[in-house]
Coordinates of C-alpha atoms in Angstrom, one line a residue:
Chain U
X1 CA -82.7 -34.5 20.6
X2 CA -79.0 -35.1 21.1
X3 CA -76.3 -35.2 18.5
X4 CA -75.9 -39.0 18.6
X5 CA -79.6 -39.6 17.9
X6 CA -79.4 -37.5 14.8
X7 CA -76.4 -39.4 13.5
X8 CA -78.1 -42.7 14.1
X9 CA -81.0 -41.5 12.0
X10 CA -78.7 -40.6 9.2
X11 CA -77.0 -44.0 9.4
X12 CA -80.3 -45.7 9.4
X13 CA -81.4 -43.7 6.3
X14 CA -78.2 -44.6 4.5
X15 CA -78.6 -48.3 5.2
X16 CA -82.2 -48.0 4.2
X17 CA -81.0 -46.6 0.9
X18 CA -78.8 -49.6 0.5
X19 CA -81.7 -51.9 1.2
X20 CA -83.9 -50.0 -1.3
X21 CA -81.2 -50.3 -3.9
X22 CA -80.8 -54.0 -3.6
X23 CA -84.5 -54.7 -3.4
X24 CA -85.2 -52.6 -6.5
X25 CA -82.3 -54.3 -8.3
X26 CA -83.5 -57.8 -7.3
X27 CA -87.0 -56.9 -8.5
X28 CA -85.7 -55.7 -11.9
X29 CA -83.5 -58.8 -12.1
X30 CA -86.5 -61.2 -11.5
X31 CA -88.6 -59.1 -13.9
X32 CA -86.0 -59.7 -16.6
X33 CA -85.8 -63.4 -16.0
X34 CA -89.4 -64.3 -15.2
X35 CA -91.5 -61.9 -17.1
X36 CA -89.4 -60.9 -20.1
X37 CA -87.9 -64.4 -20.1
X38 CA -84.3 -63.3 -20.5
X39 CA -82.3 -66.3 -19.7
X40 CA -79.6 -65.3 -17.1
X41 CA -76.1 -66.2 -18.2
X42 CA -73.5 -67.7 -15.8
X43 CA -71.9 -64.4 -14.8
X44 CA -75.4 -63.0 -14.1
X45 CA -76.1 -65.9 -11.8
X46 CA -72.9 -65.2 -9.8
X47 CA -73.9 -61.6 -9.5
X48 CA -77.4 -62.6 -8.4
X49 CA -75.9 -64.9 -5.7
X50 CA -74.2 -61.8 -4.3
X51 CA -77.3 -59.5 -4.7
X52 CA -80.2 -61.5 -3.4
X53 CA -79.0 -62.3 0.2
X54 CA -78.3 -58.6 0.7
X55 CA -82.0 -57.9 0.9
X56 CA -82.2 -59.9 4.1
X57 CA -78.8 -58.8 5.5
X58 CA -79.7 -55.1 5.1
X59 CA -83.2 -55.6 6.4
X60 CA -81.9 -57.4 9.5
X61 CA -79.4 -54.5 10.1
X62 CA -82.3 -52.0 10.1
X63 CA -84.2 -53.4 13.0
X64 CA -84.9 -52.6 15.7
X65 CA -82.3 -49.9 15.3
X66 CA -79.3 -49.4 13.0
X67 CA -76.7 -52.1 13.6
X68 CA -73.2 -51.3 12.4
X69 CA -72.1 -54.9 12.2
X70 CA -74.2 -55.2 9.0
X71 CA -71.4 -53.4 7.2
X72 CA -69.0 -56.2 8.0
X73 CA -71.4 -58.9 6.7
X74 CA -72.5 -57.0 3.6
X75 CA -69.2 -55.6 2.3
X76 CA -67.7 -59.0 1.0
X77 CA -70.9 -59.7 -1.0
X78 CA -71.0 -56.2 -2.5
X79 CA -67.3 -56.2 -3.4
X80 CA -67.4 -59.7 -5.0
X81 CA -70.6 -58.8 -6.8
X82 CA -69.1 -55.5 -8.0
X83 CA -65.9 -57.3 -9.3
X84 CA -67.9 -59.8 -11.3
X85 CA -70.1 -57.0 -12.6
X86 CA -67.0 -55.1 -13.6
X87 CA -65.6 -58.1 -15.4
X88 CA -69.0 -58.7 -17.1
X89 CA -69.2 -55.1 -18.2
X90 CA -65.8 -55.3 -19.9
X91 CA -66.6 -58.6 -21.5
X92 CA -69.9 -57.2 -22.8
X93 CA -68.3 -54.1 -24.2
X94 CA -65.7 -56.3 -26.0
X95 CA -62.8 -54.9 -24.0
X96 CA -62.0 -58.5 -22.9
X97 CA -62.3 -61.0 -25.7
X98 CA -65.1 -63.4 -25.2
X99 CA -63.1 -66.6 -26.0
X100 CA -61.3 -66.5 -22.7
X101 CA -64.4 -66.4 -20.5
X102 CA -66.0 -69.4 -18.9
X103 CA -69.6 -69.3 -20.2
X104 CA -69.9 -71.2 -23.5
X105 CA -72.9 -73.4 -22.6
X106 CA -76.4 -71.9 -22.5
X107 CA -76.7 -68.2 -22.9
X108 CA -73.7 -66.2 -23.9
X109 CA -72.6 -63.5 -21.5
X110 CA -72.5 -61.0 -24.3
X111 CA -76.0 -61.7 -25.5
X112 CA -77.6 -58.4 -26.0
X113 CA -81.1 -58.3 -24.4
X114 CA -81.6 -54.8 -23.4
X115 CA -79.9 -51.5 -23.7
X116 CA -81.3 -48.4 -22.0
X117 CA -80.8 -45.2 -24.0
X118 CA -78.8 -47.4 -26.5
X119 CA -75.8 -48.0 -24.3
X120 CA -76.7 -48.9 -20.7
X121 CA -76.5 -52.7 -20.6
X122 CA -77.7 -55.1 -17.9
X123 CA -74.1 -55.8 -16.6
X124 CA -73.6 -52.0 -16.5
X125 CA -76.7 -51.5 -14.4
X126 CA -75.4 -54.3 -12.1
X127 CA -72.0 -52.7 -11.8
X128 CA -73.6 -49.3 -11.0
X129 CA -75.7 -50.9 -8.3
X130 CA -72.8 -52.7 -6.7
X131 CA -70.4 -49.8 -6.8
X132 CA -73.0 -47.5 -5.3
X133 CA -73.5 -50.0 -2.5
X134 CA -69.8 -50.3 -1.8
X135 CA -69.5 -46.5 -1.7
X136 CA -72.5 -46.2 0.7
X137 CA -71.1 -49.0 3.0
X138 CA -67.7 -47.4 3.1
X139 CA -69.3 -44.0 4.1
X140 CA -71.2 -45.9 6.8
X141 CA -68.1 -47.6 8.0
X142 CA -66.3 -44.2 8.3
X143 CA -69.2 -42.7 10.1
X144 CA -69.6 -45.5 12.6
X145 CA -65.9 -46.0 13.4
X146 CA -65.5 -42.4 14.5
Chain F
X1 CA -92.5 -45.8 11.2
X2 CA -89.5 -47.9 10.1
X3 CA -91.7 -51.0 9.6
X4 CA -94.2 -48.9 7.6
X5 CA -91.4 -47.6 5.3
X6 CA -90.1 -51.0 4.6
X7 CA -93.5 -52.5 4.2
X8 CA -94.7 -49.8 1.9
X9 CA -91.6 -50.1 -0.3
X10 CA -92.3 -53.9 -0.6
X11 CA -95.9 -53.3 -1.5
X12 CA -95.1 -50.6 -4.1
X13 CA -92.4 -52.8 -5.7
X14 CA -94.7 -55.8 -5.8
X15 CA -97.5 -53.7 -7.3
X16 CA -95.2 -52.2 -10.0
X17 CA -94.0 -55.8 -10.7
X18 CA -97.4 -57.2 -11.2
X19 CA -98.7 -54.2 -13.3
X20 CA -95.5 -54.3 -15.4
X21 CA -95.8 -58.0 -16.1
X22 CA -99.5 -57.8 -17.0
X23 CA -98.8 -54.9 -19.3
X24 CA -96.0 -56.8 -21.0
X25 CA -98.2 -59.9 -21.4
X26 CA -101.0 -57.9 -22.9
X27 CA -98.6 -56.3 -25.3
X28 CA -97.2 -59.7 -26.3
X29 CA -100.7 -61.1 -26.8
X30 CA -101.6 -58.2 -29.0
X31 CA -98.3 -58.6 -31.0
X32 CA -98.9 -62.3 -31.5
X33 CA -102.5 -61.8 -32.4
X34 CA -101.4 -59.3 -35.1
X35 CA -98.8 -61.8 -36.3
X36 CA -101.5 -64.5 -36.5
X37 CA -103.6 -62.3 -38.7
X38 CA -100.8 -61.0 -41.0
X39 CA -98.5 -64.0 -41.1
X40 CA -100.7 -67.0 -40.4
X41 CA -98.2 -69.3 -42.1
X42 CA -95.9 -68.8 -39.1
X43 CA -98.4 -70.8 -37.1
X44 CA -99.4 -73.4 -39.7
X45 CA -97.4 -74.5 -42.7
X46 CA -98.6 -76.7 -45.6
X47 CA -96.5 -79.6 -44.2
X48 CA -98.0 -79.3 -40.7
X49 CA -99.8 -82.3 -39.4
X50 CA -103.3 -81.4 -38.1
X51 CA -106.1 -83.1 -36.3
X52 CA -109.7 -82.1 -36.3
X53 CA -112.2 -80.5 -38.7
X54 CA -111.2 -78.0 -41.3
X55 CA -114.2 -75.9 -40.3
X56 CA -113.0 -75.5 -36.7
X57 CA -112.7 -71.9 -35.7
X58 CA -110.3 -72.5 -32.8
X59 CA -106.8 -73.4 -33.9
X60 CA -104.6 -74.9 -31.2
X61 CA -101.0 -74.8 -32.4
X62 CA -98.6 -76.9 -30.4
X63 CA -94.8 -76.7 -30.7
X64 CA -93.6 -80.1 -29.5
X65 CA -91.0 -82.8 -29.6
X66 CA -91.8 -86.5 -29.4
X67 CA -89.1 -86.9 -26.7
X68 CA -90.5 -84.1 -24.5
X69 CA -92.1 -85.6 -21.4
X70 CA -94.5 -82.7 -20.7
X71 CA -95.7 -83.0 -24.3
X72 CA -96.6 -86.6 -23.7
X73 CA -98.4 -85.7 -20.5
X74 CA -100.4 -83.0 -22.3
X75 CA -101.5 -85.2 -25.2
X76 CA -104.4 -87.0 -23.5
X77 CA -105.5 -83.8 -21.9
X78 CA -105.7 -82.1 -25.3
X79 CA -107.5 -85.1 -26.7
X80 CA -110.1 -84.8 -23.9
X81 CA -110.8 -81.1 -24.6
X82 CA -111.1 -81.8 -28.4
X83 CA -113.5 -84.7 -27.7
X84 CA -115.6 -82.5 -25.5
X85 CA -115.9 -79.9 -28.3
X86 CA -116.3 -81.9 -31.5
X87 CA -115.6 -80.1 -34.7
X88 CA -114.7 -76.8 -33.0
X89 CA -111.0 -77.3 -32.4
X90 CA -108.2 -78.0 -34.8
X91 CA -104.9 -79.2 -33.5
X92 CA -101.8 -78.2 -35.4
X93 CA -98.5 -79.9 -34.5
X94 CA -95.2 -78.1 -35.1
X95 CA -91.8 -79.3 -34.1
X96 CA -89.4 -77.7 -31.7
X97 CA -86.7 -80.4 -31.1
X98 CA -84.5 -78.2 -28.8
X99 CA -82.2 -80.9 -27.4
X100 CA -79.3 -82.4 -29.3
X101 CA -80.5 -85.5 -31.1
X102 CA -84.2 -84.8 -30.6
X103 CA -84.6 -84.0 -34.3
X104 CA -84.0 -87.8 -34.9
X105 CA -87.3 -88.6 -33.2
X106 CA -89.1 -86.0 -35.3
X107 CA -87.5 -87.6 -38.4
X108 CA -88.8 -91.1 -37.3
X109 CA -92.3 -89.6 -36.8
X110 CA -92.3 -87.9 -40.2
X111 CA -91.1 -91.1 -41.8
X112 CA -94.0 -93.0 -40.2
X113 CA -96.3 -90.4 -41.6
X114 CA -95.2 -91.5 -45.1
X115 CA -96.7 -94.9 -44.2
X116 CA -99.9 -93.2 -43.0
X117 CA -99.3 -94.1 -39.4
X118 CA -98.6 -90.7 -37.9
X119 CA -100.9 -90.5 -35.0
X120 CA -100.5 -94.2 -34.1
X121 CA -96.7 -93.7 -34.1
X122 CA -96.9 -90.6 -32.0
X123 CA -99.2 -92.4 -29.5
X124 CA -96.7 -95.3 -29.2
X125 CA -93.8 -92.9 -28.8
X126 CA -95.5 -90.9 -26.1
X127 CA -96.7 -94.0 -24.2
X128 CA -93.3 -95.7 -24.3
X129 CA -91.2 -92.6 -23.6
X130 CA -90.0 -94.0 -20.3
X131 CA -88.5 -96.9 -22.3
X132 CA -86.5 -95.0 -24.8
X133 CA -86.2 -91.4 -23.4
X134 CA -86.1 -91.7 -19.7
X135 CA -84.6 -88.6 -18.1
X136 CA -82.9 -87.4 -21.2
X137 CA -81.1 -90.7 -21.7
X138 CA -82.1 -91.4 -25.3
X139 CA -81.9 -94.8 -26.6
X140 CA -83.2 -94.9 -30.2
X141 CA -82.4 -98.7 -30.4
X142 CA -85.0 -99.3 -27.8
X143 CA -87.5 -97.3 -29.8
X144 CA -87.2 -99.7 -32.6
X145 CA -88.3 -102.5 -30.3
X146 CA -91.6 -100.9 -29.4
X147 CA -92.4 -99.1 -32.6
X148 CA -93.9 -102.1 -34.4
X149 CA -96.8 -101.7 -32.1
X150 CA -97.9 -98.8 -34.3
X151 CA -98.0 -101.1 -37.3
X152 CA -95.1 -99.4 -39.1
X153 CA -92.4 -100.9 -41.3
X154 CA -89.2 -100.2 -39.3
X155 CA -86.9 -100.9 -42.3
X156 CA -88.8 -98.4 -44.4
X157 CA -88.7 -95.8 -41.6
X158 CA -84.9 -96.1 -41.2
X159 CA -84.6 -95.5 -45.0
X160 CA -87.1 -92.6 -45.1
X161 CA -86.1 -90.7 -42.0
X162 CA -83.0 -89.2 -43.7
X163 CA -85.0 -87.8 -46.7
X164 CA -84.2 -84.1 -47.4
X165 CA -87.9 -83.3 -47.4
X166 CA -88.1 -84.2 -43.7
X167 CA -85.0 -82.1 -42.9
X168 CA -86.6 -79.2 -44.6
X169 CA -89.7 -79.5 -42.5
X170 CA -87.6 -79.4 -39.3
X171 CA -85.7 -76.4 -40.6
X172 CA -88.8 -74.5 -41.4
X173 CA -90.4 -75.3 -38.1
X174 CA -87.3 -74.2 -36.2
X175 CA -87.3 -70.9 -38.1
X176 CA -90.8 -70.3 -37.0
X177 CA -89.9 -71.3 -33.5
X178 CA -87.4 -68.5 -33.5
X179 CA -89.8 -66.0 -35.1
X180 CA -92.5 -66.8 -32.5
X181 CA -90.0 -66.9 -29.6
X182 CA -90.9 -70.3 -28.4
X183 CA -88.4 -71.3 -25.8
X184 CA -89.9 -74.3 -24.1
X185 CA -91.9 -77.4 -25.2
X186 CA -94.8 -77.8 -25.4
X187 CA -95.4 -74.2 -26.6
X188 CA -99.0 -73.4 -27.2
X189 CA -100.8 -70.8 -29.3
X190 CA -104.6 -70.6 -29.5
X191 CA -105.7 -68.6 -32.5
X192 CA -102.3 -66.9 -32.4
X193 CA -102.6 -66.1 -28.7
X194 CA -99.7 -67.5 -26.7
X195 CA -100.2 -69.4 -23.5
X196 CA -98.8 -66.9 -21.0
X197 CA -98.5 -69.0 -17.8
X198 CA -97.9 -72.6 -18.3
X199 CA -100.3 -75.2 -16.8
X200 CA -103.3 -77.5 -17.5
X201 CA -105.8 -75.0 -16.1
X202 CA -104.3 -72.0 -17.9
X203 CA -104.4 -73.8 -21.3
X204 CA -107.9 -75.0 -20.7
X205 CA -109.0 -71.4 -19.9
X206 CA -107.3 -70.0 -23.0
X207 CA -109.0 -72.6 -25.2
X208 CA -112.3 -72.0 -23.5
X209 CA -112.1 -68.3 -23.9
X210 CA -111.5 -68.7 -27.6
X211 CA -114.3 -71.2 -27.9
X212 CA -116.6 -68.7 -26.2
X213 CA -115.5 -66.0 -28.5
X214 CA -115.9 -68.0 -31.7
X215 CA -119.0 -70.0 -30.7
X216 CA -121.2 -67.7 -28.7
X217 CA -124.0 -69.5 -26.9

């Protein structure tokens, strides 16, 4: 077993971790909307647009072996998703006043549906997922550009 | 190995999803069943229009809106089930006019009730929905053209529909809509049990299971 083989395995595992993260996140997201019937607000929809395609992009990058070009395709989605999630988290926390945000029709983006341990909100979970993904992808980028 | 890992993850997630949703639905059912026992007035108010025998042991509560297309489609289906089980089912109609302006049609219907033409009016409204409410484009003036078919006095309806008593009925029903978390019309409860997945077959099964429970063969 040479050194390169081992490094490919670690890269594959890291990408697999990314895939696992988005798949679990998407499942939870669909569970919230379809089973618990939480109506997704506008900002949630923008984040979902960034999240859902990643399942297929990451999965494609895993087969037959690790393909580093997946980083290039996945980074824009994760960064945009992360920015929206960050904005949404601030909005939800009341740091940005709600009257300047775009979603007035339908569900309010600050509607409280669910708070884990009393403070972890849905936008916060989303921001956590996206920022972890960005971090993992940057680590992968560093590893592969060596 | 890689394929197994991905495949296994998908299977596990799907399994957790299904178990989780079943668990949640059971919990909801139990919760609403409890509410039906403790607060039966949430499901049926004194003002609520009903159809069927008072001795019926199966109460089908429907949250509806005369302008809702799916409600119109379900009306003959429900009638068929009730006809097949004479005296066993009581239909309770509640209002959930979610859209802006939909409450006006509820007011017209309640005003027709004052003339003793409730079911006739509702029937005409449902059957002519494509004339006055096609695709959310509501044209009350066209409803006035077809409503005489129900044998009601239009002038009287126009006068009665703004009565505060009717506004109060809608207010009460909307409060119950909120308490029972009805989000779409038609929303069904059979003896307090909510219809979990929407559809003709699912509603039929829910009614049938209550019929079997209350009228053992």
